Amino acid sequence: MQPHEERHKCGVRAEQIAAAALSAAGWCILARNHRIAGLEVDILARDPRGQLVAVEVRRRAELGAAGPFALLGARKVAALRRQREALPEITRIDLLFVLGEPGRERLRLVRGIA
């Protein structure tokens, strides 16, 4: 399998894990890989309080000392802000990290990144 295909497969699996975990925590998953203003939202969901949230999913072996903005980069943060502007009903944009080895993942949710 090519490196690009492997990364894509890992990303898809991370999004599946994230959606299942959010659903188990009482979130209502409305859409996955939804396009807004030419940009893709990994997960569009309502949190347990009913707020509309766009969730960016990232898979990492570990976080290290870098913060969410450093891990995403300025271009991605700007794109996330454009998504929010394009769909004003979005209450916030969260970042959900899927961390660790396959089969032993743990999750870390960072609320309100953009």
Short mmCIF file of N, CA and C in Angstrom, two decimals:
data_model
loop_
_atom_site.label_atom_id
_atom_site.label_comp_id
_atom_site.label_asym_id
_atom_site.label_seq_id
_atom_site.Cartn_x
_atom_site.Cartn_y
_atom_site.Cartn_z
N MET A 1 0.84 -1.18 0.00
CA MET A 1 0.00 0.00 0.00
C MET A 1 0.89 1.24 0.00
N GLN A 2 0.52 2.25 -0.80
CA GLN A 2 1.28 3.49 -0.90
C GLN A 2 1.13 4.30 0.40
N PRO A 3 2.13 5.14 0.73
CA PRO A 3 2.06 5.95 1.95
C PRO A 3 0.80 6.82 2.02
N HIS A 4 0.41 7.42 0.88
CA HIS A 4 -0.80 8.25 0.86
C HIS A 4 -2.03 7.42 1.20
N GLU A 5 -2.13 6.24 0.62
CA GLU A 5 -3.27 5.35 0.89
C GLU A 5 -3.30 4.93 2.35
N GLU A 6 -2.13 4.65 2.91
CA GLU A 6 -2.04 4.25 4.32
C GLU A 6 -2.48 5.39 5.24
N ARG A 7 -2.04 6.62 4.94
CA ARG A 7 -2.45 7.78 5.74
C ARG A 7 -3.95 7.97 5.65
N HIS A 8 -4.50 7.84 4.44
CA HIS A 8 -5.94 8.00 4.26
C HIS A 8 -6.70 6.95 5.08
N LYS A 9 -6.24 5.72 5.02
CA LYS A 9 -6.89 4.63 5.77
C LYS A 9 -6.84 4.90 7.28
N CYS A 10 -5.70 5.38 7.77
CA CYS A 10 -5.57 5.72 9.20
C CYS A 10 -6.50 6.88 9.57
N GLY A 11 -6.61 7.86 8.67
CA GLY A 11 -7.50 8.99 8.91
C GLY A 11 -8.96 8.58 8.97
N VAL A 12 -9.36 7.73 8.06
CA VAL A 12 -10.74 7.22 8.04
C VAL A 12 -11.02 6.46 9.33
N ARG A 13 -10.09 5.62 9.73
CA ARG A 13 -10.26 4.84 10.98
C ARG A 13 -10.35 5.78 12.18
N ALA A 14 -9.54 6.82 12.22
CA ALA A 14 -9.58 7.79 13.32
C ALA A 14 -10.95 8.48 13.38
N GLU A 15 -11.50 8.83 12.22
CA GLU A 15 -12.81 9.46 12.18
C GLU A 15 -13.90 8.49 12.65
N GLN A 16 -13.77 7.21 12.31
CA GLN A 16 -14.73 6.20 12.79
C GLN A 16 -14.68 6.09 14.31
N ILE A 17 -13.48 6.04 14.86
CA ILE A 17 -13.30 5.95 16.31
C ILE A 17 -13.88 7.19 16.98
N ALA A 18 -13.58 8.36 16.41
CA ALA A 18 -14.06 9.63 16.97
C ALA A 18 -15.59 9.69 16.96
N ALA A 19 -16.20 9.35 15.82
CA ALA A 19 -17.66 9.40 15.72
C ALA A 19 -18.31 8.43 16.70
N ALA A 20 -17.76 7.23 16.83
CA ALA A 20 -18.32 6.25 17.77
C ALA A 20 -18.20 6.74 19.21
N ALA A 21 -17.06 7.34 19.56
CA ALA A 21 -16.86 7.84 20.92
C ALA A 21 -17.78 9.01 21.23
N LEU A 22 -17.92 9.92 20.27
CA LEU A 22 -18.83 11.06 20.49
C LEU A 22 -20.26 10.57 20.64
N SER A 23 -20.67 9.65 19.80
CA SER A 23 -22.02 9.09 19.86
C SER A 23 -22.27 8.42 21.21
N ALA A 24 -21.30 7.65 21.68
CA ALA A 24 -21.42 6.98 22.98
C ALA A 24 -21.50 7.98 24.13
N ALA A 25 -20.94 9.17 23.93
CA ALA A 25 -20.94 10.21 24.96
C ALA A 25 -22.18 11.11 24.87
N GLY A 26 -23.13 10.73 23.99
CA GLY A 26 -24.39 11.47 23.91
C GLY A 26 -24.47 12.50 22.81
N TRP A 27 -23.49 12.53 21.92
CA TRP A 27 -23.52 13.44 20.80
C TRP A 27 -24.37 12.82 19.69
N CYS A 28 -25.04 13.66 18.91
CA CYS A 28 -25.81 13.20 17.75
C CYS A 28 -25.00 13.54 16.49
N ILE A 29 -24.49 12.53 15.83
CA ILE A 29 -23.69 12.73 14.62
C ILE A 29 -24.64 13.03 13.46
N LEU A 30 -24.50 14.21 12.88
CA LEU A 30 -25.37 14.63 11.78
C LEU A 30 -24.76 14.30 10.42
N ALA A 31 -23.44 14.44 10.31
CA ALA A 31 -22.77 14.18 9.03
C ALA A 31 -21.29 13.95 9.27
N ARG A 32 -20.70 13.18 8.36
CA ARG A 32 -19.25 12.98 8.35
C ARG A 32 -18.74 13.39 6.98
N ASN A 33 -17.57 14.01 6.97
CA ASN A 33 -16.96 14.47 5.73
C ASN A 33 -17.91 15.36 4.93
N HIS A 34 -18.53 16.29 5.64
CA HIS A 34 -19.51 17.21 5.06
C HIS A 34 -18.80 18.43 4.47
N ARG A 35 -19.19 18.85 3.29
CA ARG A 35 -18.56 20.01 2.64
C ARG A 35 -19.36 21.27 2.94
N ILE A 36 -18.62 22.29 3.42
CA ILE A 36 -19.20 23.61 3.68
C ILE A 36 -18.27 24.63 3.03
N ALA A 37 -18.81 25.41 2.12
CA ALA A 37 -18.04 26.47 1.46
C ALA A 37 -16.73 25.94 0.86
N GLY A 38 -16.79 24.75 0.27
CA GLY A 38 -15.62 24.16 -0.36
C GLY A 38 -14.63 23.55 0.61
N LEU A 39 -14.99 23.48 1.88
CA LEU A 39 -14.13 22.92 2.92
C LEU A 39 -14.82 21.71 3.52
N GLU A 40 -14.04 20.74 3.94
CA GLU A 40 -14.61 19.52 4.52
C GLU A 40 -14.60 19.57 6.04
N VAL A 41 -15.77 19.26 6.62
CA VAL A 41 -15.90 19.12 8.07
C VAL A 41 -15.84 17.62 8.36
N ASP A 42 -14.90 17.21 9.21
CA ASP A 42 -14.77 15.77 9.51
C ASP A 42 -16.05 15.23 10.12
N ILE A 43 -16.56 15.90 11.16
CA ILE A 43 -17.79 15.48 11.82
C ILE A 43 -18.61 16.72 12.14
N LEU A 44 -19.87 16.70 11.77
CA LEU A 44 -20.82 17.74 12.14
C LEU A 44 -21.79 17.07 13.10
N ALA A 45 -21.92 17.62 14.31
CA ALA A 45 -22.70 16.94 15.34
C ALA A 45 -23.35 17.93 16.28
N ARG A 46 -24.33 17.43 17.02
CA ARG A 46 -24.91 18.19 18.14
C ARG A 46 -24.36 17.56 19.41
N ASP A 47 -23.81 18.43 20.28
CA ASP A 47 -23.27 17.93 21.54
C ASP A 47 -24.43 17.61 22.48
N PRO A 48 -24.16 17.06 23.66
CA PRO A 48 -25.26 16.68 24.56
C PRO A 48 -26.16 17.85 24.96
N ARG A 49 -25.68 19.09 24.85
CA ARG A 49 -26.51 20.26 25.16
C ARG A 49 -27.27 20.77 23.94
N GLY A 50 -27.12 20.09 22.80
CA GLY A 50 -27.85 20.45 21.59
C GLY A 50 -27.16 21.48 20.72
N GLN A 51 -25.92 21.86 21.05
CA GLN A 51 -25.20 22.84 20.26
C GLN A 51 -24.61 22.19 19.01
N LEU A 52 -24.68 22.91 17.89
CA LEU A 52 -24.11 22.42 16.64
C LEU A 52 -22.60 22.65 16.66
N VAL A 53 -21.84 21.58 16.49
CA VAL A 53 -20.38 21.62 16.60
C VAL A 53 -19.75 20.95 15.37
N ALA A 54 -18.76 21.62 14.80
CA ALA A 54 -17.93 21.01 13.77
C ALA A 54 -16.71 20.43 14.49
N VAL A 55 -16.38 19.18 14.20
CA VAL A 55 -15.27 18.52 14.88
C VAL A 55 -14.20 18.15 13.85
N GLU A 56 -13.00 18.68 14.07
CA GLU A 56 -11.83 18.33 13.27
C GLU A 56 -11.14 17.17 13.98
N VAL A 57 -10.91 16.08 13.26
CA VAL A 57 -10.30 14.88 13.85
C VAL A 57 -8.86 14.78 13.36
N ARG A 58 -7.96 14.54 14.29
CA ARG A 58 -6.55 14.35 13.95
C ARG A 58 -6.01 13.13 14.66
N ARG A 59 -5.29 12.31 13.93
CA ARG A 59 -4.65 11.13 14.51
C ARG A 59 -3.18 11.46 14.75
N ARG A 60 -2.70 11.12 15.92
CA ARG A 60 -1.30 11.35 16.28
C ARG A 60 -0.84 10.20 17.17
N ALA A 61 0.43 9.89 17.08
CA ALA A 61 0.99 8.90 17.99
C ALA A 61 0.98 9.48 19.40
N GLU A 62 1.36 10.76 19.50
CA GLU A 62 1.33 11.47 20.77
C GLU A 62 1.30 12.96 20.48
N LEU A 63 0.92 13.75 21.48
CA LEU A 63 0.83 15.19 21.28
C LEU A 63 2.15 15.91 21.50
N GLY A 64 2.92 15.46 22.47
CA GLY A 64 4.15 16.17 22.80
C GLY A 64 3.82 17.51 23.42
N ALA A 65 4.71 18.46 23.30
CA ALA A 65 4.53 19.77 23.93
C ALA A 65 3.76 20.76 23.06
N ALA A 66 3.57 20.46 21.80
CA ALA A 66 2.90 21.39 20.89
C ALA A 66 1.42 21.53 21.24
N GLY A 67 0.92 22.75 21.12
CA GLY A 67 -0.49 23.01 21.36
C GLY A 67 -1.31 22.74 20.10
N PRO A 68 -2.63 22.81 20.23
CA PRO A 68 -3.51 22.52 19.09
C PRO A 68 -3.25 23.38 17.87
N PHE A 69 -2.99 24.67 18.06
CA PHE A 69 -2.77 25.55 16.91
C PHE A 69 -1.48 25.20 16.19
N ALA A 70 -0.46 24.84 16.94
CA ALA A 70 0.81 24.45 16.32
C ALA A 70 0.65 23.16 15.53
N LEU A 71 -0.14 22.24 16.06
CA LEU A 71 -0.35 20.95 15.38
C LEU A 71 -1.20 21.11 14.12
N LEU A 72 -2.13 22.05 14.14
CA LEU A 72 -2.98 22.27 12.97
C LEU A 72 -2.31 23.15 11.92
N GLY A 73 -1.64 24.18 12.34
CA GLY A 73 -1.04 25.12 11.42
C GLY A 73 -1.99 26.27 11.11
N ALA A 74 -1.43 27.40 10.74
CA ALA A 74 -2.21 28.62 10.51
C ALA A 74 -3.21 28.47 9.37
N ARG A 75 -2.83 27.76 8.29
CA ARG A 75 -3.75 27.59 7.15
C ARG A 75 -4.99 26.80 7.55
N LYS A 76 -4.82 25.73 8.32
CA LYS A 76 -5.97 24.91 8.73
C LYS A 76 -6.86 25.68 9.69
N VAL A 77 -6.27 26.42 10.62
CA VAL A 77 -7.06 27.22 11.56
C VAL A 77 -7.87 28.26 10.79
N ALA A 78 -7.27 28.90 9.79
CA ALA A 78 -7.99 29.86 8.95
C ALA A 78 -9.13 29.18 8.21
N ALA A 79 -8.90 27.98 7.70
CA ALA A 79 -9.96 27.23 7.00
C ALA A 79 -11.10 26.89 7.95
N LEU A 80 -10.78 26.52 9.17
CA LEU A 80 -11.82 26.21 10.16
C LEU A 80 -12.66 27.45 10.47
N ARG A 81 -12.02 28.59 10.55
CA ARG A 81 -12.76 29.84 10.78
C ARG A 81 -13.69 30.15 9.61
N ARG A 82 -13.23 29.88 8.39
CA ARG A 82 -14.09 30.09 7.22
C ARG A 82 -15.31 29.17 7.25
N GLN A 83 -15.11 27.94 7.73
CA GLN A 83 -16.24 27.03 7.87
C GLN A 83 -17.28 27.61 8.81
N ARG A 84 -16.82 28.14 9.91
CA ARG A 84 -17.74 28.70 10.90
C ARG A 84 -18.48 29.90 10.32
N GLU A 85 -17.79 30.73 9.56
CA GLU A 85 -18.44 31.87 8.92
C GLU A 85 -19.46 31.42 7.89
N ALA A 86 -19.17 30.34 7.19
CA ALA A 86 -20.07 29.84 6.14
C ALA A 86 -21.32 29.19 6.72
N LEU A 87 -21.26 28.71 7.94
CA LEU A 87 -22.41 28.08 8.59
C LEU A 87 -22.53 28.68 9.99
N PRO A 88 -23.16 29.86 10.10
CA PRO A 88 -23.22 30.57 11.38
C PRO A 88 -23.93 29.80 12.49
N GLU A 89 -24.68 28.76 12.14
CA GLU A 89 -25.35 27.97 13.17
C GLU A 89 -24.37 27.15 14.00
N ILE A 90 -23.14 26.99 13.50
CA ILE A 90 -22.13 26.26 14.25
C ILE A 90 -21.78 27.07 15.50
N THR A 91 -21.96 26.45 16.66
CA THR A 91 -21.67 27.10 17.93
C THR A 91 -20.17 27.20 18.16
N ARG A 92 -19.46 26.12 17.81
CA ARG A 92 -18.01 26.11 18.00
C ARG A 92 -17.39 25.04 17.10
N ILE A 93 -16.06 25.10 17.03
CA ILE A 93 -15.30 24.07 16.32
C ILE A 93 -14.37 23.43 17.34
N ASP A 94 -14.48 22.13 17.47
CA ASP A 94 -13.66 21.37 18.40
C ASP A 94 -12.62 20.56 17.63
N LEU A 95 -11.56 20.21 18.32
CA LEU A 95 -10.51 19.37 17.77
C LEU A 95 -10.45 18.10 18.60
N LEU A 96 -10.59 16.97 17.95
CA LEU A 96 -10.56 15.69 18.65
C LEU A 96 -9.34 14.90 18.17
N PHE A 97 -8.42 14.67 19.10
CA PHE A 97 -7.22 13.89 18.80
C PHE A 97 -7.48 12.43 19.10
N VAL A 98 -7.11 11.58 18.18
CA VAL A 98 -7.09 10.13 18.39
C VAL A 98 -5.61 9.79 18.56
N LEU A 99 -5.25 9.41 19.76
CA LEU A 99 -3.84 9.24 20.12
C LEU A 99 -3.50 7.79 20.37
N GLY A 100 -2.27 7.43 20.08
CA GLY A 100 -1.76 6.11 20.42
C GLY A 100 -1.76 5.13 19.27
N GLU A 101 -1.37 3.92 19.60
CA GLU A 101 -1.25 2.84 18.62
C GLU A 101 -2.62 2.31 18.21
N PRO A 102 -2.75 1.82 17.00
CA PRO A 102 -4.01 1.19 16.60
C PRO A 102 -4.40 0.08 17.57
N GLY A 103 -5.65 0.10 17.97
CA GLY A 103 -6.15 -0.88 18.91
C GLY A 103 -6.01 -0.45 20.36
N ARG A 104 -5.22 0.60 20.61
CA ARG A 104 -5.02 1.10 21.97
C ARG A 104 -5.18 2.62 22.01
N GLU A 105 -6.08 3.13 21.18
CA GLU A 105 -6.28 4.57 21.06
C GLU A 105 -6.90 5.17 22.33
N ARG A 106 -6.58 6.42 22.55
CA ARG A 106 -7.25 7.22 23.55
C ARG A 106 -7.59 8.55 22.88
N LEU A 107 -8.58 9.24 23.41
CA LEU A 107 -9.06 10.46 22.77
C LEU A 107 -8.83 11.67 23.66
N ARG A 108 -8.61 12.80 23.01
CA ARG A 108 -8.51 14.07 23.73
C ARG A 108 -9.28 15.11 22.94
N LEU A 109 -10.30 15.68 23.57
CA LEU A 109 -11.13 16.69 22.93
C LEU A 109 -10.70 18.08 23.40
N VAL A 110 -10.44 18.96 22.43
CA VAL A 110 -10.11 20.36 22.72
C VAL A 110 -11.28 21.17 22.19
N ARG A 111 -12.00 21.81 23.09
CA ARG A 111 -13.21 22.55 22.71
C ARG A 111 -12.88 23.97 22.28
N GLY A 112 -13.62 24.44 21.27
CA GLY A 112 -13.56 25.83 20.87
C GLY A 112 -12.23 26.31 20.33
N ILE A 113 -11.73 25.66 19.28
CA ILE A 113 -10.41 26.03 18.76
C ILE A 113 -10.48 27.16 17.74
N ALA A 114 -11.64 27.37 17.14
CA ALA A 114 -11.76 28.43 16.12
C ALA A 114 -13.13 29.07 16.19
#
